[in-house]
Coordinates of C-alpha atoms in Angstrom, one line a residue:
Chain A
X1 CA -19.5 -8.2 -27.8
X2 CA -16.6 -6.6 -26.1
X3 CA -14.9 -8.5 -23.3
X4 CA -13.6 -6.5 -20.3
X5 CA -11.3 -8.0 -17.7
X6 CA -10.8 -6.5 -14.3
X7 CA -7.9 -6.6 -11.9
X8 CA -6.3 -4.9 -8.9
X9 CA -7.5 -4.2 -5.5
X10 CA -11.1 -3.3 -6.4
X11 CA -11.7 -5.8 -9.2
X12 CA -14.8 -7.4 -7.5
X13 CA -16.3 -4.0 -7.0
X14 CA -15.6 -2.9 -10.5
X15 CA -17.2 -6.0 -12.0
X16 CA -20.2 -5.7 -9.7
X17 CA -20.6 -2.0 -10.5
X18 CA -20.5 -2.6 -14.3
X19 CA -22.7 -5.7 -14.2
X20 CA -25.3 -3.7 -12.3
X21 CA -25.6 -1.4 -15.3
X22 CA -26.8 -4.3 -17.4
X23 CA -25.3 -2.8 -20.6
X24 CA -25.7 -4.6 -23.9
X25 CA -22.6 -5.5 -25.9
X26 CA -20.1 -5.9 -23.0
X27 CA -19.1 -8.9 -20.9
X28 CA -17.1 -8.1 -17.8
X29 CA -15.1 -10.7 -15.8
X30 CA -12.9 -10.7 -12.7
X31 CA -9.3 -11.5 -13.7
X32 CA -5.8 -10.5 -12.7
X33 CA -3.1 -8.4 -14.2
X34 CA -1.0 -11.3 -15.5
X35 CA -3.9 -13.2 -17.0
X36 CA -5.4 -10.1 -18.5
X37 CA -2.1 -9.2 -20.1
X38 CA -1.9 -12.6 -21.8
X39 CA -5.5 -12.5 -22.9
X40 CA -5.3 -9.0 -24.3
X41 CA -2.2 -9.9 -26.3
X42 CA -3.9 -12.8 -28.0
X43 CA -7.2 -11.1 -28.5
X44 CA -9.2 -13.1 -26.0
X45 CA -10.2 -9.9 -24.3
X46 CA -10.6 -6.3 -25.4
X47 CA -10.2 -4.1 -22.4
X48 CA -8.7 -4.1 -18.9
X49 CA -9.8 -2.1 -15.9
X50 CA -7.4 -2.0 -13.0
X51 CA -7.8 -0.4 -9.6
X52 CA -5.5 0.4 -6.7
X53 CA -4.9 3.2 -4.1
X54 CA -3.0 5.5 -6.4
X55 CA -4.9 4.5 -9.5
X56 CA -1.7 3.7 -11.4
X57 CA 0.7 1.1 -10.2
X58 CA -0.8 -1.9 -8.8
X59 CA -3.9 -1.3 -10.9
X60 CA -1.9 -1.6 -14.1
X61 CA 0.6 -4.0 -12.6
X62 CA 2.5 -5.8 -15.3
X63 CA 0.3 -4.5 -18.1
X64 CA 2.4 -1.4 -18.9
X65 CA 5.4 -3.7 -19.3
X66 CA 3.7 -6.2 -21.5
X67 CA 1.3 -4.1 -23.5
X68 CA 3.4 -1.0 -23.8
X69 CA 2.7 2.4 -22.5
X70 CA 0.7 3.5 -25.6
X71 CA -2.0 1.0 -24.9
X72 CA -2.4 2.0 -21.2
X73 CA -3.8 5.0 -19.5
X74 CA -4.1 5.9 -15.8
X75 CA -6.6 8.4 -14.5
X76 CA -4.6 8.5 -11.3
X77 CA -6.9 10.1 -8.8
X78 CA -8.6 12.4 -11.3
X79 CA -12.2 11.9 -12.6
X80 CA -12.4 12.1 -16.4
X81 CA -15.3 13.5 -18.5
X82 CA -17.2 11.4 -21.0
X83 CA -15.4 13.2 -23.8
X84 CA -12.0 12.4 -22.3
X85 CA -12.9 8.7 -22.1
X86 CA -14.1 8.7 -25.7
X87 CA -11.0 10.4 -27.0
X88 CA -8.8 7.8 -25.1
X89 CA -10.8 5.0 -26.7
X90 CA -10.3 6.7 -30.1
X91 CA -6.5 6.7 -29.4
X92 CA -6.7 2.9 -29.0
X93 CA -6.2 2.7 -25.2
X94 CA -7.2 -0.7 -23.9
X95 CA -5.9 -0.7 -20.4
X96 CA -7.3 1.8 -17.8
X97 CA -6.2 2.3 -14.2
X98 CA -8.0 4.3 -11.6
X99 CA -8.2 4.8 -7.9
X100 CA -10.3 2.4 -6.0
X101 CA -12.3 5.1 -4.1
X102 CA -13.5 6.4 -7.5
X103 CA -14.8 3.1 -8.8
X104 CA -18.5 4.2 -8.6
X105 CA -17.8 7.1 -10.9
X106 CA -15.2 6.0 -13.4
X107 CA -16.1 2.3 -14.0
X108 CA -19.6 3.1 -15.3
X109 CA -18.2 6.0 -17.4
X110 CA -15.7 3.7 -19.2
X111 CA -18.2 0.8 -19.5
X112 CA -20.8 3.0 -21.1
X113 CA -18.3 4.4 -23.5
X114 CA -17.2 0.9 -24.5
X115 CA -20.8 -0.4 -24.8
X116 CA -21.6 2.5 -27.1
X117 CA -19.0 1.2 -29.5
X118 CA -19.7 -2.5 -29.2
Chain B
X1 CA -4.9 8.3 29.2
X2 CA -1.6 8.8 31.0
X3 CA 0.1 5.9 29.3
X4 CA -0.9 7.1 25.8
X5 CA 0.3 10.6 26.6
X6 CA 3.7 9.3 27.6
X7 CA 4.0 7.3 24.5
X8 CA 3.4 10.3 22.3
X9 CA 5.6 12.7 24.1
X10 CA 8.9 11.0 24.8
X11 CA 10.0 10.3 21.3
X12 CA 13.1 12.2 20.8
X13 CA 15.6 11.0 18.3
X14 CA 19.1 10.2 19.5
X15 CA 22.0 11.5 17.3
X16 CA 22.6 7.9 16.1
X17 CA 19.0 7.6 15.1
X18 CA 19.1 11.0 13.3
X19 CA 22.2 9.9 11.4
X20 CA 20.6 6.6 10.4
X21 CA 17.5 8.3 9.0
X22 CA 19.5 10.9 7.1
X23 CA 22.0 8.3 5.7
X24 CA 19.1 6.0 4.7
X25 CA 17.2 8.7 3.0
X26 CA 20.4 9.6 1.0
X27 CA 20.7 6.0 0.0
X28 CA 17.1 5.5 -1.0
X29 CA 17.2 8.7 -3.1
X30 CA 20.4 7.5 -4.8
X31 CA 18.8 4.1 -5.6
X32 CA 15.7 5.8 -6.9
X33 CA 17.9 8.0 -9.1
X34 CA 19.5 4.9 -10.6
X35 CA 15.9 3.6 -11.2
X36 CA 16.9 0.4 -9.2
X37 CA 14.0 0.7 -6.7
X38 CA 11.1 2.9 -5.8
X39 CA 8.8 2.7 -2.8
X40 CA 5.6 3.6 -4.5
X41 CA 4.2 0.4 -6.1
X42 CA 2.2 2.7 -8.4
X43 CA 5.4 4.3 -9.8
X44 CA 7.2 1.0 -10.5
X45 CA 5.3 0.1 -13.7
X46 CA 6.3 3.4 -15.2
X47 CA 10.0 2.7 -14.5
X48 CA 10.4 0.3 -17.4
X49 CA 9.9 3.0 -20.0
X50 CA 12.3 5.2 -18.1
X51 CA 15.0 2.5 -17.8
X52 CA 14.7 1.8 -21.5
X53 CA 14.9 5.4 -22.3
X54 CA 11.4 5.8 -23.7
X55 CA 10.4 8.4 -21.2
X56 CA 12.3 11.3 -19.7
X57 CA 13.5 11.8 -16.1
X58 CA 11.2 14.8 -15.7
X59 CA 8.2 13.0 -17.0
X60 CA 8.9 10.1 -14.6
X61 CA 9.4 12.6 -11.7
X62 CA 6.0 14.1 -12.5
X63 CA 4.4 10.6 -12.4
X64 CA 6.1 9.9 -9.1
X65 CA 5.0 13.2 -7.6
X66 CA 1.5 12.9 -8.9
X67 CA 1.1 9.5 -7.4
X68 CA 2.9 10.1 -4.1
X69 CA 2.0 13.6 -3.0
X70 CA -1.4 12.7 -1.5
X71 CA 0.1 9.9 0.5
X72 CA 3.0 12.0 1.8
X73 CA 0.8 14.8 3.0
X74 CA -2.4 12.9 3.6
X75 CA -1.1 9.7 5.2
X76 CA 2.6 9.8 6.0
X77 CA 2.7 13.3 7.7
X78 CA -0.5 13.0 9.8
X79 CA 0.5 9.4 10.9
X80 CA 4.0 10.5 11.9
X81 CA 2.7 13.6 13.7
X82 CA 0.1 11.7 15.6
X83 CA 2.4 8.8 16.7
X84 CA 5.8 10.4 16.7
X85 CA 7.0 7.4 14.8
X86 CA 8.4 7.6 11.3
X87 CA 6.8 5.7 8.4
X88 CA 7.7 4.7 4.9
X89 CA 5.3 7.1 3.2
X90 CA 6.9 10.1 4.9
X91 CA 10.5 8.9 4.3
X92 CA 10.6 6.9 1.1
X93 CA 7.9 8.5 -1.1
X94 CA 9.7 11.9 -1.1
X95 CA 13.1 10.2 -1.7
X96 CA 11.5 8.4 -4.7
X97 CA 10.6 11.8 -6.1
X98 CA 13.8 13.6 -5.1
X99 CA 16.0 10.8 -6.5
X100 CA 14.2 10.9 -9.8
X101 CA 14.2 14.7 -9.8
X102 CA 18.0 14.9 -9.3
X103 CA 19.6 15.7 -12.6
X104 CA 23.0 14.3 -11.5
X105 CA 24.0 11.2 -9.7
X106 CA 25.7 13.0 -6.8
X107 CA 22.8 15.4 -6.2
X108 CA 20.3 12.6 -5.4
X109 CA 21.9 11.5 -2.1
X110 CA 22.2 15.2 -1.0
X111 CA 18.6 15.9 -1.7
X112 CA 17.5 12.6 0.0
X113 CA 19.7 13.3 3.0
X114 CA 18.4 16.8 3.3
X115 CA 14.8 15.4 3.3
X116 CA 15.8 13.0 6.1
X117 CA 17.1 15.9 8.1
X118 CA 14.0 17.9 7.6
X119 CA 11.9 15.0 8.8
X120 CA 13.9 14.1 12.0
X121 CA 14.3 17.7 13.1
X122 CA 11.0 19.0 11.9
X123 CA 9.0 16.1 13.3
X124 CA 10.4 16.6 16.8
X125 CA 9.8 20.3 16.6
X126 CA 6.2 19.9 15.3
X127 CA 5.5 17.3 17.9
X128 CA 6.7 19.4 20.8
X129 CA 4.8 22.5 19.6
X130 CA 1.6 20.5 19.0
X131 CA 1.8 18.9 22.5
X132 CA 2.1 22.3 24.1
X133 CA -1.0 23.7 22.4
X134 CA -4.1 24.3 24.6
X135 CA -6.0 21.7 22.5
X136 CA -3.5 18.8 22.2
X137 CA -4.8 17.1 19.1
X138 CA -1.8 14.8 18.8
X139 CA -2.6 13.1 22.1
X140 CA -6.2 12.9 21.0
X141 CA -5.1 11.1 17.9
X142 CA -3.8 8.2 20.0
X143 CA -7.5 7.3 20.2
X144 CA -7.1 5.8 16.7
X145 CA -5.0 2.8 17.9
X146 CA -7.9 0.8 19.4
X147 CA -10.2 0.7 16.4
X148 CA -7.2 0.2 14.1
X149 CA -5.9 -2.8 16.0
X150 CA -9.1 -4.6 16.6
X151 CA -10.6 -4.0 13.1
X152 CA -7.4 -4.9 11.4
X153 CA -7.7 -8.3 13.0
X154 CA -10.6 -9.0 10.8
X155 CA -8.9 -8.4 7.4
X156 CA -8.4 -12.1 6.6
X157 CA -12.1 -12.7 7.2
X158 CA -13.1 -10.1 4.6
X159 CA -10.5 -11.4 2.1
X160 CA -11.8 -15.0 2.5
X161 CA -15.4 -13.8 2.1
X162 CA -14.6 -11.9 -1.1
X163 CA -12.6 -14.7 -2.6
X164 CA -14.3 -17.9 -1.4
X165 CA -17.8 -16.8 -0.6
X166 CA -20.1 -16.3 2.4
X167 CA -19.8 -19.7 3.9
X168 CA -16.1 -19.8 4.2
X169 CA -16.2 -16.1 5.3
X170 CA -18.7 -17.0 8.0
X171 CA -16.5 -19.9 9.2
X172 CA -13.5 -17.6 9.3
X173 CA -15.4 -14.9 11.1
X174 CA -16.7 -17.2 13.8
X175 CA -13.3 -18.8 14.2
X176 CA -11.5 -15.5 14.5
X177 CA -14.0 -14.1 17.0
X178 CA -13.7 -17.2 19.1
X179 CA -9.9 -16.9 19.1
X180 CA -10.0 -13.2 20.1
X181 CA -12.3 -14.0 23.0
X182 CA -10.1 -17.0 24.0
X183 CA -6.8 -14.9 23.7
X184 CA -8.3 -12.2 25.9
X185 CA -9.3 -14.8 28.5
X186 CA -6.2 -17.0 28.6
X187 CA -3.4 -14.7 27.6
X188 CA -4.5 -11.2 28.7
X189 CA -1.0 -9.8 28.0
X190 CA -1.0 -10.8 24.4
X191 CA -2.5 -8.6 21.6
X192 CA -6.0 -10.1 21.4
X193 CA -6.0 -10.3 17.6
X194 CA -2.6 -12.0 17.2
X195 CA -3.7 -15.6 17.1
X196 CA -6.9 -14.9 15.2
X197 CA -5.1 -13.0 12.5
X198 CA -2.5 -15.8 12.1
X199 CA -5.2 -18.4 11.7
X200 CA -7.2 -16.2 9.3
X201 CA -4.2 -15.6 7.0
X202 CA -3.2 -19.3 7.1
X203 CA -6.8 -20.3 6.3
X204 CA -6.9 -17.9 3.3
X205 CA -3.6 -19.1 1.9
X206 CA -4.6 -22.7 2.5
X207 CA -7.9 -22.3 0.6
X208 CA -6.1 -20.6 -2.3
X209 CA -3.4 -23.2 -2.6
X210 CA -6.0 -26.0 -2.4
X211 CA -8.0 -24.3 -5.2
X212 CA -4.9 -23.9 -7.4
X213 CA -3.8 -27.5 -6.9
X214 CA -7.4 -28.7 -7.6
X215 CA -7.6 -26.7 -10.8
X216 CA -4.2 -27.8 -12.0
X217 CA -5.1 -31.4 -11.5
X218 CA -8.4 -30.9 -13.4
X219 CA -6.6 -29.1 -16.2
X220 CA -4.1 -32.0 -16.5
X221 CA -6.8 -34.6 -16.4
X222 CA -8.5 -33.0 -19.5
X223 CA -5.2 -33.2 -21.4
X224 CA -3.5 -30.1 -20.0
X225 CA -0.2 -29.1 -21.6
X226 CA -1.9 -26.1 -23.1
X227 CA -0.5 -23.8 -20.4
X228 CA 3.0 -25.1 -20.9
X229 CA 2.9 -24.2 -24.7
X230 CA 1.7 -20.7 -23.9
X231 CA 4.6 -20.3 -21.4
X232 CA 7.2 -21.4 -23.9
X233 CA 7.0 -18.3 -26.2
X234 CA 6.0 -16.1 -23.3
X235 CA 7.0 -12.4 -23.7
X236 CA 6.4 -12.2 -19.9
X237 CA 9.2 -14.7 -19.3
X238 CA 11.8 -12.8 -21.3
X239 CA 10.8 -9.5 -19.8
X240 CA 10.9 -11.0 -16.3
X241 CA 14.3 -12.7 -16.7
X242 CA 16.0 -9.5 -18.0
X243 CA 14.5 -7.5 -15.1
X244 CA 15.7 -10.1 -12.6
X245 CA 19.2 -10.1 -14.2
X246 CA 19.3 -6.3 -14.0
X247 CA 18.5 -6.3 -10.3
X248 CA 20.9 -9.1 -9.5
X249 CA 23.7 -7.0 -11.0
X250 CA 23.3 -4.5 -8.2
X251 CA 23.0 -7.1 -5.4
X252 CA 25.6 -5.5 -3.1
X253 CA 23.7 -2.1 -3.2
X254 CA 20.4 -3.9 -2.4
X255 CA 22.1 -5.6 0.6
X256 CA 23.2 -2.2 2.0
X257 CA 19.6 -1.0 1.5
X258 CA 18.2 -4.0 3.3
X259 CA 20.6 -3.5 6.1
X260 CA 19.6 0.2 6.4
X261 CA 15.8 -0.4 6.4
X262 CA 16.2 -3.3 8.9
X263 CA 18.3 -1.1 11.3
X264 CA 15.7 1.7 11.1
X265 CA 13.0 -0.8 12.1
X266 CA 15.2 -2.2 14.9
X267 CA 15.6 1.3 16.4
X268 CA 11.8 1.4 17.0
X269 CA 11.4 4.9 15.6
X270 CA 9.7 3.5 12.5
X271 CA 6.5 1.7 11.7
X272 CA 6.1 0.0 8.3
X273 CA 2.3 -0.3 8.0
X274 CA -0.8 1.8 8.7
X275 CA -1.5 0.0 12.0
X276 CA 2.1 -0.4 13.1
X277 CA 3.0 3.1 13.9
X278 CA 0.6 3.2 16.8
X279 CA 1.9 -0.1 18.1
X280 CA 5.5 1.0 17.9
X281 CA 4.6 4.3 19.7
X282 CA 3.2 2.3 22.5
X283 CA 6.2 -0.1 22.7
X284 CA 4.3 -3.2 21.5
X285 CA 7.0 -4.4 19.2
X286 CA 6.1 -8.1 18.9
X287 CA 2.5 -7.2 18.1
X288 CA 3.8 -4.7 15.5
X289 CA 6.0 -7.5 14.0
X290 CA 3.0 -9.8 13.7
X291 CA 0.8 -7.2 12.1
X292 CA 3.5 -6.3 9.5
X293 CA 4.3 -10.0 8.9
X294 CA 0.7 -10.8 7.9
X295 CA 0.5 -7.7 5.8
X296 CA 3.5 -9.0 3.8
X297 CA 1.3 -11.7 2.3
X298 CA -0.8 -9.1 0.6
X299 CA 2.2 -7.4 -1.0
X300 CA 4.6 -10.2 -2.1
X301 CA 2.9 -11.0 -5.4
X302 CA 2.3 -7.3 -6.2
X303 CA 5.9 -6.3 -5.4
X304 CA 7.4 -9.4 -7.2
X305 CA 5.4 -9.0 -10.4
X306 CA 5.8 -5.2 -10.7
X307 CA 9.5 -5.6 -10.0
X308 CA 9.9 -8.3 -12.6
X309 CA 7.9 -6.4 -15.1
X310 CA 9.7 -3.1 -14.6
X311 CA 13.2 -3.9 -13.5
X312 CA 12.9 -1.7 -10.4
X313 CA 12.6 -3.2 -7.0
X314 CA 10.8 -2.0 -3.8
X315 CA 12.7 0.2 -1.4
X316 CA 11.6 -2.0 1.4
X317 CA 11.7 -5.2 -0.7
X318 CA 8.9 -7.5 0.3
X319 CA 8.7 -5.5 3.5
X320 CA 9.8 -8.6 5.5
X321 CA 12.7 -6.6 7.0
X322 CA 10.2 -4.5 9.0
X323 CA 8.9 -7.3 11.3
X324 CA 12.3 -8.9 11.5
X325 CA 13.8 -5.5 12.5
X326 CA 11.3 -4.8 15.2
X327 CA 12.2 -8.1 16.9
X328 CA 16.0 -8.1 16.7
X329 CA 18.0 -7.2 19.8
X330 CA 20.6 -4.8 18.3
X331 CA 21.3 -2.7 15.2
X332 CA 24.4 -4.6 14.3
X333 CA 22.5 -7.9 14.0
X334 CA 19.7 -6.0 12.2
X335 CA 22.2 -4.8 9.6
X336 CA 23.5 -8.3 8.9
X337 CA 20.1 -9.9 8.8
X338 CA 18.6 -7.1 6.7
X339 CA 21.4 -7.5 4.2
X340 CA 20.9 -11.2 4.1
X341 CA 17.1 -11.0 3.7
X342 CA 17.5 -8.6 0.7
X343 CA 20.1 -10.8 -0.9
X344 CA 17.8 -13.8 -0.7
X345 CA 14.8 -11.7 -2.0
X346 CA 16.6 -10.3 -5.0
X347 CA 18.1 -13.7 -5.9
X348 CA 14.8 -15.5 -5.5
X349 CA 12.8 -12.9 -7.4
X350 CA 12.5 -14.8 -10.7
X351 CA 11.7 -18.1 -8.9
X352 CA 9.0 -16.3 -6.9
X353 CA 7.6 -14.9 -10.2
X354 CA 7.5 -18.3 -11.9
X355 CA 6.0 -19.9 -8.8
X356 CA 3.3 -17.2 -8.5
X357 CA 2.6 -17.7 -12.2
X358 CA 1.5 -21.2 -11.4
X359 CA -0.7 -20.2 -8.5
X360 CA -3.3 -17.7 -9.8
X361 CA -5.5 -18.1 -6.7
X362 CA -2.7 -17.2 -4.4
X363 CA -2.0 -14.0 -6.4
X364 CA -5.8 -13.4 -6.3
X365 CA -5.6 -13.8 -2.5
X366 CA -3.1 -11.1 -2.2
X367 CA -5.3 -8.6 -4.1
X368 CA -8.2 -9.6 -1.8
X369 CA -6.0 -9.2 1.2
X370 CA -4.9 -5.7 0.2
X371 CA -8.5 -4.8 -0.5
X372 CA -9.6 -6.1 2.9
X373 CA -6.8 -4.2 4.6
X374 CA -8.1 -1.0 3.0
X375 CA -11.7 -1.8 4.0
X376 CA -10.9 -2.5 7.6
X377 CA -8.5 0.5 8.0
X378 CA -10.9 2.9 6.3
X379 CA -13.6 2.2 8.9
X380 CA -11.1 2.0 11.7
X381 CA -9.3 5.3 10.8
X382 CA -12.6 7.1 10.2
X383 CA -14.0 5.9 13.5
X384 CA -10.7 6.5 15.4
X385 CA -10.6 10.0 13.9
X386 CA -14.1 10.8 15.2
X387 CA -13.1 9.4 18.6
X388 CA -10.0 11.8 18.5
X389 CA -12.3 14.6 17.5
X390 CA -14.6 13.8 20.4
X391 CA -11.6 13.7 22.8
X392 CA -10.3 17.1 21.7
X393 CA -13.5 19.0 21.1
X394 CA -16.6 16.9 21.9
X395 CA -19.5 17.8 19.7
X396 CA -17.8 20.7 18.0
X397 CA -14.8 18.5 17.2
X398 CA -17.0 15.8 15.7
X399 CA -18.8 18.4 13.6
X400 CA -15.5 19.8 12.2
X401 CA -13.7 16.5 11.6
X402 CA -16.7 14.6 10.3
X403 CA -17.8 17.7 8.3
X404 CA -14.4 18.0 6.6
X405 CA -14.4 14.2 5.8
X406 CA -17.9 14.5 4.3
X407 CA -16.9 17.6 2.4
X408 CA -13.9 15.8 0.9
X409 CA -16.3 13.0 -0.2
X410 CA -18.7 15.5 -1.7
X411 CA -15.9 17.2 -3.6
X412 CA -14.9 14.0 -5.3
X413 CA -12.2 13.0 -2.8
X414 CA -9.2 15.3 -3.6
X415 CA -7.6 13.8 -0.5
X416 CA -7.3 9.9 -0.5
X417 CA -10.2 8.5 1.5
X418 CA -7.9 6.7 3.9
X419 CA -6.0 9.9 4.8
X420 CA -9.0 12.2 4.8
X421 CA -10.0 11.6 8.4
X422 CA -6.6 12.0 10.0
X423 CA -5.9 15.0 8.0
X424 CA -9.3 16.4 9.1
X425 CA -8.3 15.8 12.7
X426 CA -5.1 17.9 12.3
X427 CA -7.0 20.7 10.5
X428 CA -9.8 20.5 13.2
X429 CA -7.2 20.6 15.9
X430 CA -5.6 23.7 14.5
X431 CA -9.0 25.3 14.1
X432 CA -10.0 24.5 17.7
X433 CA -6.8 26.1 18.9
X434 CA -7.6 29.2 16.9
X435 CA -11.1 29.3 18.4
X436 CA -9.5 29.0 21.8
X437 CA -7.3 32.0 21.2
X438 CA -10.4 33.9 20.0
X439 CA -12.1 32.9 23.3
X440 CA -14.7 30.9 21.5
X441 CA -13.8 27.4 22.7
X442 CA -12.9 25.9 26.0
X443 CA -10.5 22.9 25.8
X444 CA -11.7 19.7 27.3
X445 CA -9.6 18.4 30.2
X446 CA -8.2 15.0 29.4

């Protein structure tokens, strides 16, 4: 079971979107950047999905500072392919930021990729 | 129609105003070059790596450009063109980029100042040209102000609903509606949403604080203390305190920055938020101050935590200097007050961070507030843009503007959704003028 936390402007929508997929092996919960950073550090959660207007700043919030740049990836306003998401997960990325008007596309993509590994 | 026309047409910058804009842009570019502050909240988290030397100036510039370009051309420019009023996206996002781009310290203020000059002279020129066109799409864009103002009033209701559920949301909705109706009846000269918005925001903050206090009590009752232990060896605390110390070292520079931004707001040639430019353009300064004041609550936690995490502050601080500036009687007072506000903000930053750490629901509220601001403005700006399309080209206008908006959606939103509709109005306006010259379109008389 992989635990995903959400934060940022569209956190309720991201959680709702992923829950609606009813994927096995993942648990997604509304959180916030600061709480998520602490939980990811101590292993109480596995991934963080953040959203904001630009897809980068507010969405990642303090996570870049606390988790380090290597653990974080922002899609900015671009829409990734399934392969890109998989290769990012292979690289050990745990924190993803994307733009809130692309939640409906990107959130399921990441959630499915994580579920496939759970 | 006549009053809106006047508001859009008579905005010529005085030499003093032009100098202020140019000087302020030079200063903000310099501050961005020093990595002391950036306007784009999205860029701030990337500044830590830059400050600590783990990422290069060019890489950081690329991040800044990538995250800001859409907002400069999609939001800042159309907003400034349609209102004749400057905004932070048009002024400060480019100076973020130019400051970071500058290879030498002394080049940054030159690039920033040059951008300021381009904006003040270019905006006037573009504004005059556009108003003289057969299809005056800038005047048509004034149509946006009504939906923006009235729908913006509802943003606390949406935030309350998202955070505290349907019942509280319903209560807030009924209360706000009643207050709007009452305000219209009793104080017809006041902006109808002013009181409703104030009550809505207070209600949200009250609910959030009550929830946090309740949960802290509950945690303490079941033998709390756990939270305190976690905080003791907290990597967040050490990161936050070193960032706060870095910013405090440059306090005098931040005070100059605060003075500059406050003076700009005081001159009434600048609107800080999405809704505010339209209000400033119409001379509704106290309403603009209220709108920007409530907006502050959605941004304080975001700006405080990203500043403490990255060691770079916001160009406009907590944006409190906007509403204060609109209301002050003269630029000299604005300079003094702006400097004082920034001094207090920078000095209080680490306390605010600690305080917010203890109030998770309040931080939550600010995210819901920003989300609600986006939701209300998205509908308002889309609807207002279609009204503008109708005003400038009736059915054909709606077809072009609505069509461009839908096309942007279908293409996966290359233009930020918020900015897609106003950008479509400008493109549509240019297209209608071309059709007029080709004798294929007769302008609608306003």
